[in-house]
Amino acid sequence: METSLLHWTEQGTERSARWHSEAGMPPPKRVVVADDTLNADTAYRLACEGTALLWRGDFQNARQLLQALARRAEGKQGKPKKKAAKAPATPTEAFHLHRQAQSQRARTLAMLLIPFEPGYTIPLRRAPEVKLACNEAYGRGEDAFVISLRELLGVIGAHEWRRTGVEIPALDARIHPHYGVFSPVRGEYVQLVAETPLPKKTTVAFDIGAGTGVLSAVLAKRGVPHVVATDTDRRALSCARDNFARLDLDEQVELLEADLFPPGRAPLVVCNPPWLPARPSSSIENALYDLDSRMLKGFLAGLKDHLTEDGEGWLILSDLAEHLGLRPREQLLEWIAQAGLVVLGRQDVRPTHPKASDAEDPLHAARAAEVTSLWRLGAART
């Protein structure tokens, strides 16, 4: 990847440093040096104008400033409210407006920048020790760079997730997500895989797009002798490998770098693709958004050729896209039929995450109606 440089003037001298952004944001064109004397209102105005603030003050004060910027971005500063905007005409419009607002908020909050010296050292007062967290996220750091404080806090938070793990009742154990790999915090889809009866003689199973490896682990714990897990993302592969070792499953689960299917056929092929057909704006969003339903269509199109006779493909999919008007149910059924597949059955579950009951969420109506399903698919008889 081409290295981008951030340029700024400090004490009359032109300076530059490597710019790092996981979301692929270009380096800000306007940069001012800021410290503890900067008030939140001025900082927010500059950030909204696209002027980045390269922090030279106390690190903990920078964290407090970021919180103040977030409150202003969310309109929680007690200022007179603007006239309410016209309500979106459709759920699809609401979804796109919501993503647009999220993107604008992210750009604004990303304007507060933190400098790094070589070896992941932050040259600021009261700065935390973040070398381990950064090594986990980025690998060895041997040069200076600049990063947004918001992204750095995400790296620190991911380190804590990785350290403590996520309790998975179906495993009676924890899964430890790595930075950039989506955490299995929505347990309902994991329970579907844990409770749906396995096809007869399931001696091998494929897990397509393994992520943290949680579904492979569930299948292995259920007694499938050999599970083959695939992914293309290097962080996901490293994360899954780590989890299989923690669970003492690395002999039972084979991990392959592959786009969708491994070679051969299996009596059970499982896939939990991203649920929404939209463009991801960062690497971790690849677990949420699947542009043009590429992975979903690829799984369906190739499934028949990777199933043994009487084998089953398990497609784990939320219908949120349907409630948002992004992909009709008829389209999904058409892709299934075009792939030479039939629906053998379906297990449904209602989501239990907090947003499903949050009436203030912009997408509340769609989330309240959402159902997550495990579609049991088989090859159509000719």
PDB file of N, CA and C in Angstrom, residues 205-270:
ATOM      1  N   ALA A 205     -17.142 -30.718   7.659  1.00  0.00           N
ATOM      2  CA  ALA A 205     -17.945 -29.523   7.417  1.00  0.00           C
ATOM      3  C   ALA A 205     -17.034 -28.408   6.938  1.00  0.00           C
ATOM      4  N   PHE A 206     -17.555 -27.551   6.064  1.00  0.00           N
ATOM      5  CA  PHE A 206     -16.848 -26.364   5.611  1.00  0.00           C
ATOM      6  C   PHE A 206     -17.486 -25.137   6.277  1.00  0.00           C
ATOM      7  N   ASP A 207     -16.643 -24.231   6.767  1.00  0.00           N
ATOM      8  CA  ASP A 207     -17.098 -22.955   7.317  1.00  0.00           C
ATOM      9  C   ASP A 207     -16.538 -21.862   6.419  1.00  0.00           C
ATOM     10  N   ILE A 208     -17.419 -21.230   5.631  1.00  0.00           N
ATOM     11  CA  ILE A 208     -16.998 -20.266   4.618  1.00  0.00           C
ATOM     12  C   ILE A 208     -16.997 -18.854   5.204  1.00  0.00           C
ATOM     13  N   GLY A 209     -15.831 -18.198   5.190  1.00  0.00           N
ATOM     14  CA  GLY A 209     -15.704 -16.874   5.793  1.00  0.00           C
ATOM     15  C   GLY A 209     -15.696 -16.972   7.302  1.00  0.00           C
ATOM     16  N   ALA A 210     -14.682 -17.625   7.850  1.00  0.00           N
ATOM     17  CA  ALA A 210     -14.693 -18.048   9.255  1.00  0.00           C
ATOM     18  C   ALA A 210     -14.620 -16.899  10.258  1.00  0.00           C
ATOM     19  N   GLY A 211     -14.005 -15.774   9.910  1.00  0.00           N
ATOM     20  CA  GLY A 211     -13.889 -14.671  10.867  1.00  0.00           C
ATOM     21  C   GLY A 211     -13.122 -15.084  12.114  1.00  0.00           C
ATOM     22  N   THR A 212     -13.724 -14.945  13.272  1.00  0.00           N
ATOM     23  CA  THR A 212     -13.077 -15.342  14.519  1.00  0.00           C
ATOM     24  C   THR A 212     -12.946 -16.852  14.656  1.00  0.00           C
ATOM     25  N   GLY A 213     -13.676 -17.597  13.829  1.00  0.00           N
ATOM     26  CA  GLY A 213     -13.668 -19.060  13.923  1.00  0.00           C
ATOM     27  C   GLY A 213     -14.745 -19.611  14.824  1.00  0.00           C
ATOM     28  N   VAL A 214     -15.676 -18.759  15.273  1.00  0.00           N
ATOM     29  CA  VAL A 214     -16.656 -19.192  16.267  1.00  0.00           C
ATOM     30  C   VAL A 214     -17.558 -20.308  15.747  1.00  0.00           C
ATOM     31  N   LEU A 215     -18.002 -20.240  14.491  1.00  0.00           N
ATOM     32  CA  LEU A 215     -18.902 -21.283  13.981  1.00  0.00           C
ATOM     33  C   LEU A 215     -18.156 -22.592  13.754  1.00  0.00           C
ATOM     34  N   SER A 216     -16.915 -22.520  13.303  1.00  0.00           N
ATOM     35  CA  SER A 216     -16.093 -23.731  13.180  1.00  0.00           C
ATOM     36  C   SER A 216     -15.934 -24.396  14.536  1.00  0.00           C
ATOM     37  N   ALA A 217     -15.695 -23.587  15.555  1.00  0.00           N
ATOM     38  CA  ALA A 217     -15.518 -24.123  16.909  1.00  0.00           C
ATOM     39  C   ALA A 217     -16.791 -24.793  17.406  1.00  0.00           C
ATOM     40  N   VAL A 218     -17.949 -24.177  17.121  1.00  0.00           N
ATOM     41  CA  VAL A 218     -19.225 -24.765  17.539  1.00  0.00           C
ATOM     42  C   VAL A 218     -19.441 -26.114  16.849  1.00  0.00           C
ATOM     43  N   LEU A 219     -19.154 -26.175  15.554  1.00  0.00           N
ATOM     44  CA  LEU A 219     -19.323 -27.439  14.826  1.00  0.00           C
ATOM     45  C   LEU A 219     -18.380 -28.508  15.364  1.00  0.00           C
ATOM     46  N   ALA A 220     -17.146 -28.113  15.654  1.00  0.00           N
ATOM     47  CA  ALA A 220     -16.184 -29.077  16.197  1.00  0.00           C
ATOM     48  C   ALA A 220     -16.630 -29.562  17.574  1.00  0.00           C
ATOM     49  N   LYS A 221     -17.118 -28.640  18.402  1.00  0.00           N
ATOM     50  CA  LYS A 221     -17.586 -29.026  19.734  1.00  0.00           C
ATOM     51  C   LYS A 221     -18.818 -29.929  19.658  1.00  0.00           C
ATOM     52  N   ARG A 222     -19.584 -29.800  18.572  1.00  0.00           N
ATOM     53  CA  ARG A 222     -20.749 -30.662  18.382  1.00  0.00           C
ATOM     54  C   ARG A 222     -20.363 -32.062  17.910  1.00  0.00           C
ATOM     55  N   GLY A 223     -19.093 -32.254  17.615  1.00  0.00           N
ATOM     56  CA  GLY A 223     -18.637 -33.587  17.268  1.00  0.00           C
ATOM     57  C   GLY A 223     -18.309 -33.824  15.814  1.00  0.00           C
ATOM     58  N   VAL A 224     -18.323 -32.776  14.985  1.00  0.00           N
ATOM     59  CA  VAL A 224     -17.904 -32.956  13.593  1.00  0.00           C
ATOM     60  C   VAL A 224     -16.401 -33.246  13.594  1.00  0.00           C
ATOM     61  N   PRO A 225     -15.984 -34.402  13.077  1.00  0.00           N
ATOM     62  CA  PRO A 225     -14.576 -34.804  13.217  1.00  0.00           C
ATOM     63  C   PRO A 225     -13.585 -33.874  12.525  1.00  0.00           C
ATOM     64  N   HIS A 226     -14.004 -33.302  11.375  1.00  0.00           N
ATOM     65  CA  HIS A 226     -13.065 -32.484  10.599  1.00  0.00           C
ATOM     66  C   HIS A 226     -13.805 -31.264  10.055  1.00  0.00           C
ATOM     67  N   VAL A 227     -13.361 -30.083  10.448  1.00  0.00           N
ATOM     68  CA  VAL A 227     -13.946 -28.832   9.968  1.00  0.00           C
ATOM     69  C   VAL A 227     -12.880 -28.089   9.174  1.00  0.00           C
ATOM     70  N   VAL A 228     -13.242 -27.611   7.993  1.00  0.00           N
ATOM     71  CA  VAL A 228     -12.337 -26.808   7.175  1.00  0.00           C
ATOM     72  C   VAL A 228     -12.869 -25.377   7.160  1.00  0.00           C
ATOM     73  N   ALA A 229     -12.111 -24.461   7.709  1.00  0.00           N
ATOM     74  CA  ALA A 229     -12.508 -23.056   7.800  1.00  0.00           C
ATOM     75  C   ALA A 229     -11.718 -22.235   6.783  1.00  0.00           C
ATOM     76  N   THR A 230     -12.400 -21.336   6.064  1.00  0.00           N
ATOM     77  CA  THR A 230     -11.724 -20.511   5.070  1.00  0.00           C
ATOM     78  C   THR A 230     -11.965 -19.028   5.334  1.00  0.00           C
ATOM     79  N   ASP A 231     -11.018 -18.225   4.913  1.00  0.00           N
ATOM     80  CA  ASP A 231     -11.160 -16.770   4.922  1.00  0.00           C
ATOM     81  C   ASP A 231     -10.058 -16.207   4.035  1.00  0.00           C
ATOM     82  N   THR A 232     -10.208 -14.947   3.641  1.00  0.00           N
ATOM     83  CA  THR A 232      -9.173 -14.295   2.836  1.00  0.00           C
ATOM     84  C   THR A 232      -8.453 -13.198   3.610  1.00  0.00           C
ATOM     85  N   ASP A 233      -9.038 -12.762   4.721  1.00  0.00           N
ATOM     86  CA  ASP A 233      -8.465 -11.658   5.484  1.00  0.00           C
ATOM     87  C   ASP A 233      -7.377 -12.173   6.422  1.00  0.00           C
ATOM     88  N   ARG A 234      -6.198 -11.561   6.374  1.00  0.00           N
ATOM     89  CA  ARG A 234      -5.065 -12.055   7.171  1.00  0.00           C
ATOM     90  C   ARG A 234      -5.338 -11.923   8.670  1.00  0.00           C
ATOM     91  N   ARG A 235      -6.031 -10.860   9.065  1.00  0.00           N
ATOM     92  CA  ARG A 235      -6.347 -10.709  10.479  1.00  0.00           C
ATOM     93  C   ARG A 235      -7.328 -11.779  10.938  1.00  0.00           C
ATOM     94  N   ALA A 236      -8.322 -12.081  10.101  1.00  0.00           N
ATOM     95  CA  ALA A 236      -9.280 -13.123  10.451  1.00  0.00           C
ATOM     96  C   ALA A 236      -8.593 -14.480  10.558  1.00  0.00           C
ATOM     97  N   LEU A 237      -7.698 -14.770   9.638  1.00  0.00           N
ATOM     98  CA  LEU A 237      -6.980 -16.055   9.677  1.00  0.00           C
ATOM     99  C   LEU A 237      -6.150 -16.169  10.954  1.00  0.00           C
ATOM    100  N   SER A 238      -5.474 -15.083  11.320  1.00  0.00           N
ATOM    101  CA  SER A 238      -4.671 -15.097  12.542  1.00  0.00           C
ATOM    102  C   SER A 238      -5.562 -15.250  13.768  1.00  0.00           C
ATOM    103  N   CYS A 239      -6.695 -14.561  13.759  1.00  0.00           N
ATOM    104  CA  CYS A 239      -7.633 -14.616  14.880  1.00  0.00           C
ATOM    105  C   CYS A 239      -8.206 -16.023  15.039  1.00  0.00           C
ATOM    106  N   ALA A 240      -8.680 -16.608  13.933  1.00  0.00           N
ATOM    107  CA  ALA A 240      -9.251 -17.957  14.000  1.00  0.00           C
ATOM    108  C   ALA A 240      -8.209 -18.961  14.476  1.00  0.00           C
ATOM    109  N   ARG A 241      -6.995 -18.843  13.966  1.00  0.00           N
ATOM    110  CA  ARG A 241      -5.922 -19.771  14.365  1.00  0.00           C
ATOM    111  C   ARG A 241      -5.683 -19.672  15.874  1.00  0.00           C
ATOM    112  N   ASP A 242      -5.665 -18.452  16.389  1.00  0.00           N
ATOM    113  CA  ASP A 242      -5.463 -18.238  17.823  1.00  0.00           C
ATOM    114  C   ASP A 242      -6.598 -18.863  18.636  1.00  0.00           C
ATOM    115  N   ASN A 243      -7.830 -18.678  18.182  1.00  0.00           N
ATOM    116  CA  ASN A 243      -8.969 -19.234  18.921  1.00  0.00           C
ATOM    117  C   ASN A 243      -8.999 -20.757  18.883  1.00  0.00           C
ATOM    118  N   PHE A 244      -8.652 -21.337  17.752  1.00  0.00           N
ATOM    119  CA  PHE A 244      -8.629 -22.802  17.680  1.00  0.00           C
ATOM    120  C   PHE A 244      -7.584 -23.371  18.637  1.00  0.00           C
ATOM    121  N   ALA A 245      -6.447 -22.683  18.734  1.00  0.00           N
ATOM    122  CA  ALA A 245      -5.404 -23.133  19.660  1.00  0.00           C
ATOM    123  C   ALA A 245      -5.873 -22.990  21.112  1.00  0.00           C
ATOM    124  N   ARG A 246      -6.520 -21.876  21.442  1.00  0.00           N
ATOM    125  CA  ARG A 246      -7.016 -21.660  22.801  1.00  0.00           C
ATOM    126  C   ARG A 246      -8.017 -22.744  23.208  1.00  0.00           C
ATOM    127  N   LEU A 247      -8.832 -23.179  22.227  1.00  0.00           N
ATOM    128  CA  LEU A 247      -9.877 -24.166  22.499  1.00  0.00           C
ATOM    129  C   LEU A 247      -9.409 -25.596  22.289  1.00  0.00           C
ATOM    130  N   ASP A 248      -8.123 -25.741  21.976  1.00  0.00           N
ATOM    131  CA  ASP A 248      -7.545 -27.067  21.728  1.00  0.00           C
ATOM    132  C   ASP A 248      -8.252 -27.764  20.566  1.00  0.00           C
ATOM    133  N   LEU A 249      -8.528 -26.995  19.513  1.00  0.00           N
ATOM    134  CA  LEU A 249      -9.220 -27.530  18.339  1.00  0.00           C
ATOM    135  C   LEU A 249      -8.360 -27.471  17.079  1.00  0.00           C
ATOM    136  N   ASP A 250      -7.099 -27.069  17.218  1.00  0.00           N
ATOM    137  CA  ASP A 250      -6.296 -26.860  16.020  1.00  0.00           C
ATOM    138  C   ASP A 250      -5.982 -28.150  15.271  1.00  0.00           C
ATOM    139  N   GLU A 251      -6.163 -29.299  15.905  1.00  0.00           N
ATOM    140  CA  GLU A 251      -5.994 -30.567  15.186  1.00  0.00           C
ATOM    141  C   GLU A 251      -7.290 -30.975  14.492  1.00  0.00           C
ATOM    142  N   GLN A 252      -8.411 -30.489  14.995  1.00  0.00           N
ATOM    143  CA  GLN A 252      -9.723 -30.874  14.471  1.00  0.00           C
ATOM    144  C   GLN A 252     -10.203 -29.918  13.372  1.00  0.00           C
ATOM    145  N   VAL A 253      -9.737 -28.675  13.443  1.00  0.00           N
ATOM    146  CA  VAL A 253     -10.160 -27.659  12.484  1.00  0.00           C
ATOM    147  C   VAL A 253      -8.978 -27.283  11.597  1.00  0.00           C
ATOM    148  N   GLU A 254      -9.183 -27.384  10.300  1.00  0.00           N
ATOM    149  CA  GLU A 254      -8.166 -27.010   9.322  1.00  0.00           C
ATOM    150  C   GLU A 254      -8.486 -25.612   8.805  1.00  0.00           C
ATOM    151  N   LEU A 255      -7.502 -24.730   8.800  1.00  0.00           N
ATOM    152  CA  LEU A 255      -7.707 -23.343   8.395  1.00  0.00           C
ATOM    153  C   LEU A 255      -7.001 -23.093   7.066  1.00  0.00           C
ATOM    154  N   LEU A 256      -7.758 -22.571   6.091  1.00  0.00           N
ATOM    155  CA  LEU A 256      -7.211 -22.325   4.758  1.00  0.00           C
ATOM    156  C   LEU A 256      -7.483 -20.889   4.327  1.00  0.00           C
ATOM    157  N   GLU A 257      -6.516 -20.285   3.660  1.00  0.00           N
ATOM    158  CA  GLU A 257      -6.752 -19.003   3.010  1.00  0.00           C
ATOM    159  C   GLU A 257      -7.385 -19.277   1.652  1.00  0.00           C
ATOM    160  N   ALA A 258      -8.653 -18.967   1.507  1.00  0.00           N
ATOM    161  CA  ALA A 258      -9.372 -19.261   0.268  1.00  0.00           C
ATOM    162  C   ALA A 258     -10.540 -18.303   0.131  1.00  0.00           C
ATOM    163  N   ASP A 259     -10.829 -17.916  -1.104  1.00  0.00           N
ATOM    164  CA  ASP A 259     -11.994 -17.095  -1.393  1.00  0.00           C
ATOM    165  C   ASP A 259     -13.201 -18.020  -1.515  1.00  0.00           C
ATOM    166  N   LEU A 260     -14.011 -18.044  -0.496  1.00  0.00           N
ATOM    167  CA  LEU A 260     -15.180 -18.910  -0.391  1.00  0.00           C
ATOM    168  C   LEU A 260     -14.781 -20.356  -0.133  1.00  0.00           C
ATOM    169  N   PHE A 261     -14.911 -21.254  -1.121  1.00  0.00           N
ATOM    170  CA  PHE A 261     -14.859 -22.689  -0.852  1.00  0.00           C
ATOM    171  C   PHE A 261     -13.449 -23.272  -0.877  1.00  0.00           C
ATOM    172  N   PRO A 262     -13.204 -24.261  -0.027  1.00  0.00           N
ATOM    173  CA  PRO A 262     -11.975 -25.060  -0.154  1.00  0.00           C
ATOM    174  C   PRO A 262     -12.202 -26.133  -1.217  1.00  0.00           C
ATOM    175  N   PRO A 263     -11.172 -26.852  -1.623  1.00  0.00           N
ATOM    176  CA  PRO A 263     -11.367 -27.936  -2.580  1.00  0.00           C
ATOM    177  C   PRO A 263     -12.243 -29.041  -1.988  1.00  0.00           C
ATOM    178  N   GLY A 264     -12.969 -29.732  -2.861  1.00  0.00           N
ATOM    179  CA  GLY A 264     -13.707 -30.914  -2.445  1.00  0.00           C
ATOM    180  C   GLY A 264     -15.155 -30.642  -2.081  1.00  0.00           C
ATOM    181  N   ARG A 265     -15.780 -31.649  -1.481  1.00  0.00           N
ATOM    182  CA  ARG A 265     -17.191 -31.592  -1.094  1.00  0.00           C
ATOM    183  C   ARG A 265     -17.344 -31.978   0.370  1.00  0.00           C
ATOM    184  N   ALA A 266     -18.469 -31.575   0.949  1.00  0.00           N
ATOM    185  CA  ALA A 266     -18.738 -31.890   2.344  1.00  0.00           C
ATOM    186  C   ALA A 266     -20.236 -32.092   2.547  1.00  0.00           C
ATOM    187  N   PRO A 267     -20.633 -32.878   3.549  1.00  0.00           N
ATOM    188  CA  PRO A 267     -22.049 -33.052   3.852  1.00  0.00           C
ATOM    189  C   PRO A 267     -22.687 -31.805   4.466  1.00  0.00           C
ATOM    190  N   LEU A 268     -21.835 -30.894   4.974  1.00  0.00           N
ATOM    191  CA  LEU A 268     -22.351 -29.658   5.567  1.00  0.00           C
ATOM    192  C   LEU A 268     -21.422 -28.507   5.198  1.00  0.00           C
ATOM    193  N   VAL A 269     -22.017 -27.455   4.644  1.00  0.00           N
ATOM    194  CA  VAL A 269     -21.275 -26.240   4.297  1.00  0.00           C
ATOM    195  C   VAL A 269     -22.012 -25.057   4.910  1.00  0.00           C
ATOM    196  N   VAL A 270     -21.327 -24.323   5.768  1.00  0.00           N
ATOM    197  CA  VAL A 270     -21.944 -23.245   6.539  1.00  0.00           C
ATOM    198  C   VAL A 270     -21.369 -21.902   6.097  1.00  0.00           C
TER     199      VAL A 270
END
